[in-house]
Amino acid sequence: MSNFFVALHCWLNLFTWTGILLTFALAVVPPQQWQALLGIYVLSVIGYSGGNLFYDSFLTDVADDRQMDLVSATGYGMGYLGGVAAFVIFLAAQLSNGFGGLLSSYGVAQFSFIVAAVWWIIFAWPLLRHGHQRYSVTAVRNPLTDSLRRLVMTFRHIKQYRRVTWFLVAYFFYIDGVDTIFTMATAIGKDMGVDTTTLMIVLLVVQLIAFPFSLLLRLAGPADVQSGCRPDWDLRLLVYLFICLEAR
């Protein structure tokens, strides 16, 4: 449905602002109301995930085929770098015991949610305000029915492209594993007895490493696609698999 004219921008705004407002809400709900906090957290993650989905969909509207790799890799890299800047603020609050006692331990958590929401607004605003959808489908009377019809046609046609089909299946399981590691890493670290401060420092280091390597990955990416060779991609996946198994 987002392929209709201006619909992509509307969906992006809807999910992004939902995530932002609910992140703010996490800072004001009392910790005793854990059911409400859990519900707000789930909805905020839906807002975040949906916002990312439509943010990624804008790639074809802001870059042509020659620019796409560079824009995508730079966007990922700058996202990690921006995350480092916000994370330094969180870490400073944690290491200084709430800026010298100005904030309680719960106050530090509240402060972190507020900073995260404000950070989100600042860096999402340029796209929310100035993003324009260049590609769209013709408007119809019933967008929902038409979207479902086009989805069915896509599934019918994709059978003709076996490599694309297997790639999508493989990517589904791959990215689900990656996201699981992202979301569960700190929880597993806590279960292993790692203290909160150490976990935050580790996350900061991961962000710092991810920024330059996102850009380096782009330098190798186009050559792989053009030549059809995948040995270095296979090596990256094997290294990633080894690290995951070793961490187990």
mmCIF file of C-alpha atoms in Angstrom:
data_model
loop_
_atom_site.group_PDB
_atom_site.id
_atom_site.type_symbol
_atom_site.label_atom_id
_atom_site.label_comp_id
_atom_site.label_asym_id
_atom_site.label_seq_id
_atom_site.Cartn_x
_atom_site.Cartn_y
_atom_site.Cartn_z
ATOM 1 C CA MET A 1 0.000 0.000 0.000
ATOM 2 C CA SER A 2 2.931 2.329 0.509
ATOM 3 C CA ASN A 3 3.605 2.271 -3.252
ATOM 4 C CA PHE A 4 0.721 4.641 -3.915
ATOM 5 C CA PHE A 5 1.634 8.318 -4.322
ATOM 6 C CA VAL A 6 2.599 10.049 -1.002
ATOM 7 C CA ALA A 7 1.523 6.897 0.884
ATOM 8 C CA LEU A 8 5.146 5.935 1.594
ATOM 9 C CA HIS A 9 5.775 9.255 3.329
ATOM 10 C CA CYS A 10 2.560 8.911 5.355
ATOM 11 C CA TRP A 11 3.432 5.394 6.549
ATOM 12 C CA LEU A 12 6.954 6.505 7.419
ATOM 13 C CA ASN A 13 5.589 9.356 9.538
ATOM 14 C CA LEU A 14 2.999 7.143 11.211
ATOM 15 C CA PHE A 15 5.410 4.450 12.377
ATOM 16 C CA THR A 16 8.291 6.796 13.176
ATOM 17 C CA TRP A 17 6.210 9.139 15.337
ATOM 18 C CA THR A 18 4.578 6.138 17.013
ATOM 19 C CA GLY A 19 8.011 4.848 17.983
ATOM 20 C CA ILE A 20 9.204 8.269 19.143
ATOM 21 C CA LEU A 21 6.167 9.047 21.300
ATOM 22 C CA LEU A 22 6.151 5.609 22.897
ATOM 23 C CA THR A 23 9.874 5.917 23.645
ATOM 24 C CA PHE A 24 9.033 9.125 25.501
ATOM 25 C CA ALA A 25 6.253 7.217 27.282
ATOM 26 C CA LEU A 26 8.762 4.665 28.588
ATOM 27 C CA ALA A 27 10.361 7.495 30.566
ATOM 28 C CA VAL A 28 7.192 8.542 32.389
ATOM 29 C CA VAL A 29 5.422 5.286 33.257
ATOM 30 C CA PRO A 30 6.248 4.216 36.865
ATOM 31 C CA PRO A 31 8.458 1.102 37.061
ATOM 32 C CA GLN A 32 5.855 -0.669 39.216
ATOM 33 C CA GLN A 33 3.476 -0.751 36.242
ATOM 34 C CA TRP A 34 5.496 -3.369 34.398
ATOM 35 C CA GLN A 35 2.522 -4.565 32.351
ATOM 36 C CA ALA A 36 2.065 -1.083 30.902
ATOM 37 C CA LEU A 37 5.810 -0.746 30.310
ATOM 38 C CA LEU A 38 5.896 -4.091 28.519
ATOM 39 C CA GLY A 39 2.972 -3.131 26.288
ATOM 40 C CA ILE A 40 4.489 0.270 25.488
ATOM 41 C CA TYR A 41 7.839 -1.338 24.735
ATOM 42 C CA VAL A 42 6.290 -3.843 22.308
ATOM 43 C CA LEU A 43 4.408 -1.073 20.501
ATOM 44 C CA SER A 44 7.507 1.138 20.395
ATOM 45 C CA VAL A 45 9.467 -1.710 18.771
ATOM 46 C CA ILE A 46 6.677 -2.067 16.192
ATOM 47 C CA GLY A 47 6.977 1.666 15.511
ATOM 48 C CA TYR A 48 10.748 1.376 15.207
ATOM 49 C CA SER A 49 10.595 -1.669 12.916
ATOM 50 C CA GLY A 50 7.889 -0.148 10.725
ATOM 51 C CA GLY A 51 9.751 3.152 10.534
ATOM 52 C CA ASN A 52 12.903 1.324 9.440
ATOM 53 C CA LEU A 53 10.949 -0.616 6.821
ATOM 54 C CA PHE A 54 9.611 2.511 5.124
ATOM 55 C CA TYR A 55 12.896 4.363 5.662
ATOM 56 C CA ASP A 56 14.657 1.613 3.693
ATOM 57 C CA SER A 57 11.951 1.845 1.018
ATOM 58 C CA PHE A 58 12.987 5.451 0.368
ATOM 59 C CA LEU A 59 16.383 4.289 -0.932
ATOM 60 C CA THR A 60 15.165 4.051 -4.529
ATOM 61 C CA ASP A 61 13.690 7.556 -4.222
ATOM 62 C CA VAL A 62 16.891 9.240 -3.032
ATOM 63 C CA ALA A 63 19.525 7.348 -5.050
ATOM 64 C CA ASP A 64 19.928 5.921 -8.537
ATOM 65 C CA ASP A 65 21.525 2.556 -9.355
ATOM 66 C CA ARG A 66 25.062 3.976 -9.298
ATOM 67 C CA GLN A 67 24.595 5.766 -5.970
ATOM 68 C CA MET A 68 22.593 3.093 -4.173
ATOM 69 C CA ASP A 69 25.490 1.118 -2.659
ATOM 70 C CA LEU A 70 27.229 4.271 -1.464
ATOM 71 C CA VAL A 71 24.088 5.832 0.010
ATOM 72 C CA SER A 72 23.070 2.597 1.737
ATOM 73 C CA ALA A 73 26.502 1.907 3.246
ATOM 74 C CA THR A 74 26.994 5.530 4.261
ATOM 75 C CA GLY A 75 23.565 5.567 5.880
ATOM 76 C CA TYR A 76 24.401 2.474 7.921
ATOM 77 C CA GLY A 77 27.804 3.880 8.868
ATOM 78 C CA MET A 78 26.472 7.269 9.924
ATOM 79 C CA GLY A 79 23.723 5.520 11.872
ATOM 80 C CA TYR A 80 26.339 3.655 13.895
ATOM 81 C CA LEU A 81 28.328 6.874 14.367
ATOM 82 C CA GLY A 82 25.255 8.785 15.521
ATOM 83 C CA GLY A 83 24.431 5.937 17.865
ATOM 84 C CA VAL A 84 27.898 6.265 19.393
ATOM 85 C CA ALA A 85 27.305 9.947 20.169
ATOM 86 C CA ALA A 86 24.050 9.208 21.984
ATOM 87 C CA PHE A 87 25.535 6.166 23.686
ATOM 88 C CA VAL A 88 28.394 8.252 25.105
ATOM 89 C CA ILE A 89 25.775 10.388 26.864
ATOM 90 C CA PHE A 90 24.099 7.286 28.315
ATOM 91 C CA LEU A 91 27.451 5.871 29.395
ATOM 92 C CA ALA A 92 28.472 9.151 31.030
ATOM 93 C CA ALA A 93 25.259 9.137 33.067
ATOM 94 C CA GLN A 94 25.879 5.526 34.102
ATOM 95 C CA LEU A 95 29.565 5.917 35.021
ATOM 96 C CA SER A 96 29.075 9.190 36.909
ATOM 97 C CA ASN A 97 26.294 7.739 39.091
ATOM 98 C CA GLY A 98 23.674 9.939 37.502
ATOM 99 C CA PHE A 99 25.940 12.945 36.897
ATOM 100 C CA GLY A 100 27.207 13.068 40.442
ATOM 101 C CA GLY A 101 23.980 12.070 42.130
ATOM 102 C CA LEU A 102 21.789 14.449 40.144
ATOM 103 C CA LEU A 103 19.821 11.459 38.863
ATOM 104 C CA SER A 104 18.830 8.272 40.646
ATOM 105 C CA SER A 105 19.387 4.898 38.984
ATOM 106 C CA TYR A 106 15.798 5.033 37.728
ATOM 107 C CA GLY A 107 16.363 8.656 36.712
ATOM 108 C CA VAL A 108 19.285 7.549 34.537
ATOM 109 C CA ALA A 109 16.971 5.106 32.747
ATOM 110 C CA GLN A 110 14.358 7.847 32.257
ATOM 111 C CA PHE A 111 17.028 10.228 30.997
ATOM 112 C CA SER A 112 18.257 7.617 28.507
ATOM 113 C CA PHE A 113 14.779 7.087 27.041
ATOM 114 C CA ILE A 114 14.256 10.846 26.686
ATOM 115 C CA VAL A 115 17.626 11.343 24.984
ATOM 116 C CA ALA A 116 16.915 8.401 22.648
ATOM 117 C CA ALA A 117 13.558 9.890 21.640
ATOM 118 C CA VAL A 118 15.014 13.379 21.110
ATOM 119 C CA TRP A 119 17.912 11.894 19.122
ATOM 120 C CA TRP A 120 15.402 10.036 16.974
ATOM 121 C CA ILE A 121 13.460 13.226 16.240
ATOM 122 C CA ILE A 122 16.567 15.225 15.338
ATOM 123 C CA PHE A 123 17.926 12.755 12.808
ATOM 124 C CA ALA A 124 14.596 11.564 11.415
ATOM 125 C CA TRP A 125 13.302 15.085 10.859
ATOM 126 C CA PRO A 126 15.138 15.848 7.569
ATOM 127 C CA LEU A 127 13.583 12.805 5.873
ATOM 128 C CA LEU A 128 10.196 13.293 7.542
ATOM 129 C CA ARG A 129 10.132 16.922 6.441
ATOM 130 C CA HIS A 130 11.814 16.841 3.050
ATOM 131 C CA GLY A 131 11.508 13.241 1.829
ATOM 132 C CA HIS A 132 9.631 12.981 -1.474
ATOM 133 C CA GLN A 133 8.347 9.812 -3.098
ATOM 134 C CA ARG A 134 9.511 9.667 -6.719
ATOM 135 C CA TYR A 135 8.155 6.250 -7.677
ATOM 136 C CA SER A 136 4.555 5.197 -7.189
ATOM 137 C CA VAL A 137 1.752 3.122 -8.689
ATOM 138 C CA THR A 138 -1.447 4.519 -10.133
ATOM 139 C CA ALA A 139 -4.111 5.367 -7.574
ATOM 140 C CA VAL A 140 -7.096 3.002 -7.452
ATOM 141 C CA ARG A 141 -10.480 3.010 -5.755
ATOM 142 C CA ASN A 142 -9.640 0.189 -3.323
ATOM 143 C CA PRO A 143 -5.928 0.326 -2.370
ATOM 144 C CA LEU A 144 -6.102 -2.639 0.030
ATOM 145 C CA THR A 145 -7.628 -5.039 -2.500
ATOM 146 C CA ASP A 146 -5.262 -3.870 -5.226
ATOM 147 C CA SER A 147 -2.239 -4.287 -2.927
ATOM 148 C CA LEU A 148 -3.248 -7.856 -2.071
ATOM 149 C CA ARG A 149 -3.772 -8.624 -5.768
ATOM 150 C CA ARG A 150 -0.302 -7.328 -6.654
ATOM 151 C CA LEU A 151 1.188 -9.312 -3.762
ATOM 152 C CA VAL A 152 -0.342 -12.533 -5.108
ATOM 153 C CA MET A 153 1.001 -11.730 -8.591
ATOM 154 C CA THR A 154 4.462 -11.174 -7.130
ATOM 155 C CA PHE A 155 4.444 -14.611 -5.483
ATOM 156 C CA ARG A 156 3.350 -16.176 -8.766
ATOM 157 C CA HIS A 157 6.080 -14.496 -10.788
ATOM 158 C CA ILE A 158 8.864 -15.024 -8.278
ATOM 159 C CA LYS A 159 8.795 -18.758 -9.021
ATOM 160 C CA GLN A 160 10.452 -17.907 -12.321
ATOM 161 C CA TYR A 161 13.473 -16.513 -10.479
ATOM 162 C CA ARG A 162 14.889 -19.374 -8.433
ATOM 163 C CA ARG A 163 17.990 -17.482 -7.283
ATOM 164 C CA VAL A 164 15.884 -14.595 -6.033
ATOM 165 C CA THR A 165 13.538 -16.985 -4.232
ATOM 166 C CA TRP A 166 16.354 -18.826 -2.460
ATOM 167 C CA PHE A 167 18.073 -15.558 -1.627
ATOM 168 C CA LEU A 168 14.921 -14.212 0.043
ATOM 169 C CA VAL A 169 14.418 -17.444 1.996
ATOM 170 C CA ALA A 170 18.054 -17.463 3.133
ATOM 171 C CA TYR A 171 17.974 -13.769 4.008
ATOM 172 C CA PHE A 172 14.814 -14.251 6.077
ATOM 173 C CA PHE A 173 16.543 -16.749 8.361
ATOM 174 C CA TYR A 174 19.850 -14.873 8.317
ATOM 175 C CA ILE A 175 18.436 -11.495 9.328
ATOM 176 C CA ASP A 176 16.159 -13.093 11.930
ATOM 177 C CA GLY A 177 19.267 -14.561 13.551
ATOM 178 C CA VAL A 178 21.096 -11.233 13.374
ATOM 179 C CA ASP A 179 18.178 -9.364 14.957
ATOM 180 C CA THR A 180 17.916 -12.004 17.686
ATOM 181 C CA ILE A 181 21.581 -11.469 18.548
ATOM 182 C CA PHE A 182 21.052 -7.693 18.596
ATOM 183 C CA THR A 183 18.112 -7.882 20.969
ATOM 184 C CA MET A 184 19.290 -10.718 23.215
ATOM 185 C CA ALA A 185 23.032 -10.013 23.522
ATOM 186 C CA THR A 186 22.802 -7.835 26.632
ATOM 187 C CA ALA A 187 20.258 -10.134 28.298
ATOM 188 C CA ILE A 188 22.556 -13.115 27.748
ATOM 189 C CA GLY A 189 25.495 -11.059 29.007
ATOM 190 C CA LYS A 190 23.606 -10.280 32.215
ATOM 191 C CA ASP A 191 22.806 -13.972 32.693
ATOM 192 C CA MET A 192 26.515 -14.722 32.314
ATOM 193 C CA GLY A 193 27.289 -12.317 35.147
ATOM 194 C CA VAL A 194 28.629 -9.379 33.132
ATOM 195 C CA ASP A 195 27.883 -6.087 34.925
ATOM 196 C CA THR A 196 25.872 -3.311 33.281
ATOM 197 C CA THR A 197 28.790 -0.904 32.866
ATOM 198 C CA THR A 198 30.923 -3.506 31.075
ATOM 199 C CA LEU A 199 28.026 -4.380 28.771
ATOM 200 C CA MET A 200 27.570 -0.708 27.867
ATOM 201 C CA ILE A 201 31.281 -0.327 27.101
ATOM 202 C CA VAL A 202 31.173 -3.439 24.899
ATOM 203 C CA LEU A 203 28.183 -2.041 23.008
ATOM 204 C CA LEU A 204 30.016 1.254 22.544
ATOM 205 C CA VAL A 205 33.061 -0.543 21.107
ATOM 206 C CA VAL A 206 30.811 -2.530 18.749
ATOM 207 C CA GLN A 207 29.308 0.726 17.451
ATOM 208 C CA LEU A 208 32.763 2.237 16.937
ATOM 209 C CA ILE A 209 33.945 -0.812 14.995
ATOM 210 C CA ALA A 210 30.759 -1.006 12.922
ATOM 211 C CA PHE A 211 31.076 2.542 11.549
ATOM 212 C CA PRO A 212 34.298 2.176 9.497
ATOM 213 C CA PHE A 213 33.624 -1.428 8.517
ATOM 214 C CA SER A 214 30.197 -0.501 7.107
ATOM 215 C CA LEU A 215 31.991 1.826 4.707
ATOM 216 C CA LEU A 216 34.745 -0.698 3.940
ATOM 217 C CA LEU A 217 32.125 -3.324 3.143
ATOM 218 C CA ARG A 218 30.699 -1.031 0.496
ATOM 219 C CA LEU A 219 34.075 -0.815 -1.264
ATOM 220 C CA ALA A 220 34.085 -4.585 -1.804
ATOM 221 C CA GLY A 221 30.355 -4.976 -2.402
ATOM 222 C CA PRO A 222 29.939 -3.619 -5.957
ATOM 223 C CA ALA A 223 32.895 -5.665 -7.246
ATOM 224 C CA ASP A 224 31.304 -8.859 -5.946
ATOM 225 C CA VAL A 225 28.030 -8.112 -7.665
ATOM 226 C CA GLN A 226 29.584 -7.198 -10.997
ATOM 227 C CA SER A 227 31.947 -10.160 -11.177
ATOM 228 C CA GLY A 228 29.513 -12.707 -9.806
ATOM 229 C CA CYS A 229 32.186 -13.921 -7.359
ATOM 230 C CA ARG A 230 31.222 -14.536 -3.759
ATOM 231 C CA PRO A 231 34.279 -15.980 -1.983
ATOM 232 C CA ASP A 232 34.821 -12.972 0.293
ATOM 233 C CA TRP A 233 31.102 -12.868 1.152
ATOM 234 C CA ASP A 234 31.246 -16.556 2.028
ATOM 235 C CA LEU A 235 34.288 -15.840 4.205
ATOM 236 C CA ARG A 236 32.435 -13.079 6.065
ATOM 237 C CA LEU A 237 29.493 -15.346 6.755
ATOM 238 C CA LEU A 238 31.773 -18.156 7.943
ATOM 239 C CA VAL A 239 33.593 -15.770 10.296
ATOM 240 C CA TYR A 240 30.249 -14.520 11.609
ATOM 241 C CA LEU A 241 29.054 -18.102 12.109
ATOM 242 C CA PHE A 242 32.273 -19.025 13.928
ATOM 243 C CA ILE A 243 31.954 -16.039 16.284
ATOM 244 C CA CYS A 244 28.331 -16.916 17.076
ATOM 245 C CA LEU A 245 29.181 -20.560 17.782
ATOM 246 C CA GLU A 246 32.235 -19.628 19.849
ATOM 247 C CA ALA A 247 30.193 -17.146 21.911
ATOM 248 C CA ARG A 248 27.738 -19.925 22.654
#
